Coordinates of C-alpha atoms and ligand atoms in Angstrom, one line a residue:
X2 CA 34.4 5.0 36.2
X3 CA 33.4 1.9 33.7
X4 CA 33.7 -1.0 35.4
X5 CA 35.1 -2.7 31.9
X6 CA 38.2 -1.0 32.2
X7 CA 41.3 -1.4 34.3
X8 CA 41.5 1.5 36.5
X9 CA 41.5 0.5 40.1
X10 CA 44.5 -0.3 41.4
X11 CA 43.0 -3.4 43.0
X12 CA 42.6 -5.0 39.9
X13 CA 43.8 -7.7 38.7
X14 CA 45.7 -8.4 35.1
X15 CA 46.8 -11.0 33.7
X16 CA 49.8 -11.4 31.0
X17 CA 51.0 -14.9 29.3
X18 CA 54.6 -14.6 27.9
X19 CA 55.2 -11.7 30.5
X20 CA 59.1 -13.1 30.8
X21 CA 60.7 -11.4 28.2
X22 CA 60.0 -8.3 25.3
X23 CA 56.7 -7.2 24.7
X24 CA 55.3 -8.8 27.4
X25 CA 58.0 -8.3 30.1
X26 CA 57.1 -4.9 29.2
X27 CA 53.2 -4.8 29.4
X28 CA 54.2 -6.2 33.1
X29 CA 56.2 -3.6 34.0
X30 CA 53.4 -0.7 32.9
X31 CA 50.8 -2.1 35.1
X32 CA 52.9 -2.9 38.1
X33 CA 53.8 1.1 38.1
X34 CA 50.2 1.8 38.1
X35 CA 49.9 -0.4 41.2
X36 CA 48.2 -3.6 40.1
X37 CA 48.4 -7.2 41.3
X38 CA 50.0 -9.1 38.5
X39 CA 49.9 -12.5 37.0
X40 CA 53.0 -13.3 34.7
X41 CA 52.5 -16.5 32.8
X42 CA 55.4 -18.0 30.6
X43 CA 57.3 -21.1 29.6
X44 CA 60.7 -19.5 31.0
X45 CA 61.2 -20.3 34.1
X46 CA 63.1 -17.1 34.9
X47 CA 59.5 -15.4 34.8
X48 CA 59.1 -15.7 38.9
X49 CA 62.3 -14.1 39.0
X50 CA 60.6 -11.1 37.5
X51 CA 57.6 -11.5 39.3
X52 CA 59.6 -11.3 42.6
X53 CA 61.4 -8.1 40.9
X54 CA 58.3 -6.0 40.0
X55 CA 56.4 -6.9 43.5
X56 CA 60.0 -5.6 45.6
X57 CA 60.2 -2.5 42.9
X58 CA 56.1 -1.7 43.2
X59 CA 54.9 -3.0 46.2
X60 CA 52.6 -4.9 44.3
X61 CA 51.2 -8.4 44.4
X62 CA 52.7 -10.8 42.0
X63 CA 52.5 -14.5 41.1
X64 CA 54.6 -16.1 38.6
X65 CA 53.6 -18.9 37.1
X66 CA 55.3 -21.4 34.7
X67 CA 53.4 -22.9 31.9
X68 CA 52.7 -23.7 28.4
X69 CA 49.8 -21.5 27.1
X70 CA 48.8 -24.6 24.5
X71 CA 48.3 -26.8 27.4
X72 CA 44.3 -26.0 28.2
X73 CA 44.5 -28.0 31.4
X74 CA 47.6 -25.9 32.7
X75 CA 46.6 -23.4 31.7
X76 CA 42.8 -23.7 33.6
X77 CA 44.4 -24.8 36.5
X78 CA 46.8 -21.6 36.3
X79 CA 43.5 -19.1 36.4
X80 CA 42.0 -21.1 38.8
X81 CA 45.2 -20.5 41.0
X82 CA 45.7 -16.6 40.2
X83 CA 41.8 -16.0 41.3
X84 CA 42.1 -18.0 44.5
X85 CA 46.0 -16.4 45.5
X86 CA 45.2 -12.6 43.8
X87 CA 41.5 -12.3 43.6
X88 CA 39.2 -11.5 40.4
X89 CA 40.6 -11.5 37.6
X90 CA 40.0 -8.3 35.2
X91 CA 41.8 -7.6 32.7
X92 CA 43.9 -10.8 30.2
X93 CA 46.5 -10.0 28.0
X94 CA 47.5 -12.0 25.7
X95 CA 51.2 -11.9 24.6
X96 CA 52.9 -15.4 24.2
X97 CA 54.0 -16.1 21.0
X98 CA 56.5 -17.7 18.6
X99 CA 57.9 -16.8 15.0
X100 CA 59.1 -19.7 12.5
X101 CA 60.6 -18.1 9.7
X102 CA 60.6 -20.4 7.1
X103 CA 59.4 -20.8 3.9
X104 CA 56.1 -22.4 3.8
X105 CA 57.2 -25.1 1.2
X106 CA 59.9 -25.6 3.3
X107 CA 58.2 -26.2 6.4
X108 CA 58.2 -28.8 8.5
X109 CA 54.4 -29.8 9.9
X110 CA 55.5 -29.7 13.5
X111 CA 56.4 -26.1 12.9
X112 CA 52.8 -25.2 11.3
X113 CA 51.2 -26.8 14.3
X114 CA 53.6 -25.4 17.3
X115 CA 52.7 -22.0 16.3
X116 CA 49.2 -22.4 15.8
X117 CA 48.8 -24.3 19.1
X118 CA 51.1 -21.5 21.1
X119 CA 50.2 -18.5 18.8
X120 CA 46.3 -19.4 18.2
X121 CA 45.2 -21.9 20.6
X122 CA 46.7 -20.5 23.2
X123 CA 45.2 -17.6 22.9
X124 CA 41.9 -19.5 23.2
X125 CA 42.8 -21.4 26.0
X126 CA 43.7 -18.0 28.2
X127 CA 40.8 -15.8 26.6
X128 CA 37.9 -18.6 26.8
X129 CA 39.4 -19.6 30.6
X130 CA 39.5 -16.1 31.7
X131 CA 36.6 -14.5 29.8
X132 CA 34.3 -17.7 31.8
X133 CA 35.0 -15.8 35.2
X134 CA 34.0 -12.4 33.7
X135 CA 31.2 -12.8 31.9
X136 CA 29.6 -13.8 35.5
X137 CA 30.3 -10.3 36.8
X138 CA 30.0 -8.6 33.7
X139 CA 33.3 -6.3 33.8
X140 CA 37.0 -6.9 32.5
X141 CA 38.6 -6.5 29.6
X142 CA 40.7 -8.5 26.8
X143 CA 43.5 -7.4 24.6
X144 CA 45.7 -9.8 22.5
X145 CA 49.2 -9.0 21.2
X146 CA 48.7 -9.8 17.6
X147 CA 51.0 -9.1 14.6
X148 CA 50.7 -6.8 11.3
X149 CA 51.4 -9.7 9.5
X150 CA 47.9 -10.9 10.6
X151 CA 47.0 -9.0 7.5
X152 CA 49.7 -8.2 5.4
X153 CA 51.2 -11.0 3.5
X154 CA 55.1 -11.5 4.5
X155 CA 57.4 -14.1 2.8
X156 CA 58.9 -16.4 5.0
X157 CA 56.1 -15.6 8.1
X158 CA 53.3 -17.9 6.7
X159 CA 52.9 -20.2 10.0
X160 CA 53.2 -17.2 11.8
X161 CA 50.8 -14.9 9.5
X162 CA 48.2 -17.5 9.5
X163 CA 48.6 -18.5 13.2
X164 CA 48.0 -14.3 14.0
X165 CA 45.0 -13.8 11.4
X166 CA 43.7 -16.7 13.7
X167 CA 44.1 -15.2 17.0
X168 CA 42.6 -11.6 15.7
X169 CA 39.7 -12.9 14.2
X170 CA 39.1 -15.5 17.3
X171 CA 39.2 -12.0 19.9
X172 CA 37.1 -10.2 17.8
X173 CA 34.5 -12.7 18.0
X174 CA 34.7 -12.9 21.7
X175 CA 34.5 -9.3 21.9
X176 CA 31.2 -9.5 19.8
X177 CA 29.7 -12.4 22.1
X178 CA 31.4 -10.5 25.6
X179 CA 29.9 -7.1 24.5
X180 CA 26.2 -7.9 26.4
X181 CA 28.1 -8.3 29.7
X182 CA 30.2 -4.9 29.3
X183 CA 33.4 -7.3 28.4
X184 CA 35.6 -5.5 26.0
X185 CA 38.1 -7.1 23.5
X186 CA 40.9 -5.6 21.3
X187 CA 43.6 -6.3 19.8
X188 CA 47.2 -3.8 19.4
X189 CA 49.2 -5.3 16.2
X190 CA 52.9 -4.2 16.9
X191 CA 55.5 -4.3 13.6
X192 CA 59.2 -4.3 14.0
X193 CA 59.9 -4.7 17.6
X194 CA 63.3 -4.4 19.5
X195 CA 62.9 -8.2 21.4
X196 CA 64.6 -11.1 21.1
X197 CA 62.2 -12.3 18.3
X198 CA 63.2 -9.7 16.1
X199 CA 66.6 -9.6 16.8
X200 CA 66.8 -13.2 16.1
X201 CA 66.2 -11.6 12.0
X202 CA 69.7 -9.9 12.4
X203 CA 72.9 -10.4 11.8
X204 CA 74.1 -7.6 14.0
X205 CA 73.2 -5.2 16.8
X206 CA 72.0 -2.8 14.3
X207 CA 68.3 -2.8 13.1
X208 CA 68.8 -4.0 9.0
X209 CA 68.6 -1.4 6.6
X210 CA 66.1 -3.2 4.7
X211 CA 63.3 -3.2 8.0
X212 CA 63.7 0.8 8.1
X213 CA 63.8 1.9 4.0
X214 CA 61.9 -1.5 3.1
X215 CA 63.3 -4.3 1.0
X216 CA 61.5 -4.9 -2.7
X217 CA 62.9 -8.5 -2.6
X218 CA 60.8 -9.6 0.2
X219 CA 57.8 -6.9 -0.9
X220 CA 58.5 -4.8 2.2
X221 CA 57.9 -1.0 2.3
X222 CA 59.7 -0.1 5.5
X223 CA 58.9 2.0 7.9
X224 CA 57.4 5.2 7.1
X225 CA 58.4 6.5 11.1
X226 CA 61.8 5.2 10.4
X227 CA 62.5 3.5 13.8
X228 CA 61.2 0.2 15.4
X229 CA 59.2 0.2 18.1
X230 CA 60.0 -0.2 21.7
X231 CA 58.8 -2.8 23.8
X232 CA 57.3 0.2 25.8
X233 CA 55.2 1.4 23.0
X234 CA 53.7 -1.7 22.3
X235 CA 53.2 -1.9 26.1
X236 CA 51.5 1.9 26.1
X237 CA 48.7 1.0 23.7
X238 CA 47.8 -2.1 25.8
X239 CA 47.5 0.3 28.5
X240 CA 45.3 2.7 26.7
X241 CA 42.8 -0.5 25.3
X242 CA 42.6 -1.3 29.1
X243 CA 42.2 2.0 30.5
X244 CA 38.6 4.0 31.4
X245 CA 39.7 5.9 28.7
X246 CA 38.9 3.6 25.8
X247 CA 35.7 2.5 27.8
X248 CA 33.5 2.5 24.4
X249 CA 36.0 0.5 22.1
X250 CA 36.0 -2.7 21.5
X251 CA 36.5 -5.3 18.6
X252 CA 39.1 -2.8 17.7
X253 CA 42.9 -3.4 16.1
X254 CA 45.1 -0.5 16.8
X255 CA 48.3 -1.1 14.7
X256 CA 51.6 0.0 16.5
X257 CA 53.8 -0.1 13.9
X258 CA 55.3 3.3 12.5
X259 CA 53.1 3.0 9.4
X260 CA 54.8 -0.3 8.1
X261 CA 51.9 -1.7 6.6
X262 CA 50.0 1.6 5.7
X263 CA 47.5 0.8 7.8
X264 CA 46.3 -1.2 5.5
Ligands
LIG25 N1 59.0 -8.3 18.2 C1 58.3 -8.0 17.1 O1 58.9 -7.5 16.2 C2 56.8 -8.4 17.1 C3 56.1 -7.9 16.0 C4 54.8 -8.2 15.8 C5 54.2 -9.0 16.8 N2 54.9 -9.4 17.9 C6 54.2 -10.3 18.9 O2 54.4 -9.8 20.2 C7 54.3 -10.8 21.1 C8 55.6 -10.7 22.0 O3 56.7 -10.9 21.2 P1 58.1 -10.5 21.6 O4 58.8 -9.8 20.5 O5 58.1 -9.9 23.0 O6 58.8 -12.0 21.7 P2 59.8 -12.6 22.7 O7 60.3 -13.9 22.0 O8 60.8 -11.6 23.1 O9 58.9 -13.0 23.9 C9 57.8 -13.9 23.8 C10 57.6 -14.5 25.2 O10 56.5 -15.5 25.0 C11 56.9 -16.6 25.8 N3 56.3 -17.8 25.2 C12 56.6 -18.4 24.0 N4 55.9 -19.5 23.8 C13 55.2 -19.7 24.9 C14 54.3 -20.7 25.4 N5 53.9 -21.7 24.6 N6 53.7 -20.5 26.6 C15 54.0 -19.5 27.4 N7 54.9 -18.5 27.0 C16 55.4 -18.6 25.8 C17 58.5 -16.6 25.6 O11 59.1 -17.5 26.6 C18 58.8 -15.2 25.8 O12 59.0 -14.8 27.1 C19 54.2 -12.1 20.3 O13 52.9 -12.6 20.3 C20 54.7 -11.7 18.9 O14 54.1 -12.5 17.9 C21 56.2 -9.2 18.0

């Protein structure tokens, strides 16, 4: 076994907007393979499902409220996961925001929230976390990015930018971690069934337009013709942490039916 993947059950992972969607989901996946858990969000109701996953798994758990963005929360937050769970291994990185607005039309507190939750947060977790690895030369890394990271969307700039950001930044790391066996990947979902895509409806049913594309806002759809699941976002993270994808890193494996032709 690698000792930069997440395989033991003993291992410790850590997910930042774990409360709800994506992440909520990504939670769920390693607490049924038996791993401690540390569930970071701004939603209070996040030790609620900490408490949940470690009656349901018999695992240990520790819920934590905070604001990725804040640096100092968020130090003193890994500081109190390794001291009440143990080493840390594997960070993933899943807080995020969306601001759909139209970039002449937005307002320079929205530019800056979601860089500072969507870019710098991601710093603050991965630079926090990655310090304790690098000194025993095993763990691993995967940020939740976007396919809008590099396909131009109207209405997503903030958001687009903010993403493009965070990829870039863990591929970097991953190139600086790789001497210490430290791998770091990203998985760039598309349409998603959370809140933050349903908050682009206007019913319960996925829009016509996100499945057979819409010319107006230069979509192609989705070549799969479903969203995806929170659980098959949460599969691939899985995967990028597992023994099995030991020898890949830097890598960004798109999860998102063939919306953006991989492109
Ligand atoms: N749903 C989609 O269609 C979709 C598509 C592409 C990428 N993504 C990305 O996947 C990730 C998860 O998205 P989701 O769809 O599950 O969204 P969501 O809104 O359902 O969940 C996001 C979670 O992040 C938390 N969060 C937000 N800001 C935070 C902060 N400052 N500090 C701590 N926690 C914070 C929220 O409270 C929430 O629990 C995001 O990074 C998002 O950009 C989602």
């Amino acid at each position: 076994m690698s000792s930069s993947s997440v395989e033991s059950k003993t291992q410790v992972v850590m997910i930042s907007g774990a409360a709800r969607g994506i992440g909520a989901a990504v939670a769920r996946t390693f607490a049924a393979l038996g791993h401690p858990l540390a569930l970071l969000d701004c939603q209070p109701d996040v030790t609620e499902l900490a408490r949940e996953l470690a009656a349901t798994y018999s695992v240990k758990t520790l819920g934590l409220i905070l604001d990725v963005s804040d640096r100092s929360a968020v130090e003193q937050a890994v500081t109190r996961v390794e001291d009440q769970l143990g080493e840390l291994h594997t960070l993933v990185n899943v807080a995020g925001i969306l601001r759909l607005v139209p970039l002449l039309e937005m307002a320079a507190e929205d530019w800056d929230r979601t860089l500072a939750v969507n870019s710098t947060g991601v710093f603050n977790l991965s630079t926090s976390v990655a310090r304790r690895l690098v000194t025993r030369r095993r763990g691993c890394i995967i940020t939740v990015g976007s396919n809008a990271a590099t396909t131009a969307r109207t209405q997503m700039g903030a958001y687009a930018a903010s993403k493009a950001a965070s990829h870039q930044f863990t591929r970097c790391l991953g190139l600086e971690l790789a001497p210490y066996g430290i791998r770091c990947n990203i998985v760039s979902p598309g349409s998603t069934d959370t809140d933050m895509q349903r908050q682009l409806w206007t019913s319960d049913e996925v829009p016509a337009g996100v499945l057979q594309g819409s010319p107006e806002q230069f979509r192609l759809g989705i070549p799969l013709q479903r969203i995806a699941s929170p659980e098959d976002i949460a599969n691939a993270v899985r995967f990028l942490a597992s023994d099995e994808a030991r020898h890949i890193t830097l890598h960004d494996l798109r999860v998102d039916g063939g919306a953006t032709l991989d492109a």
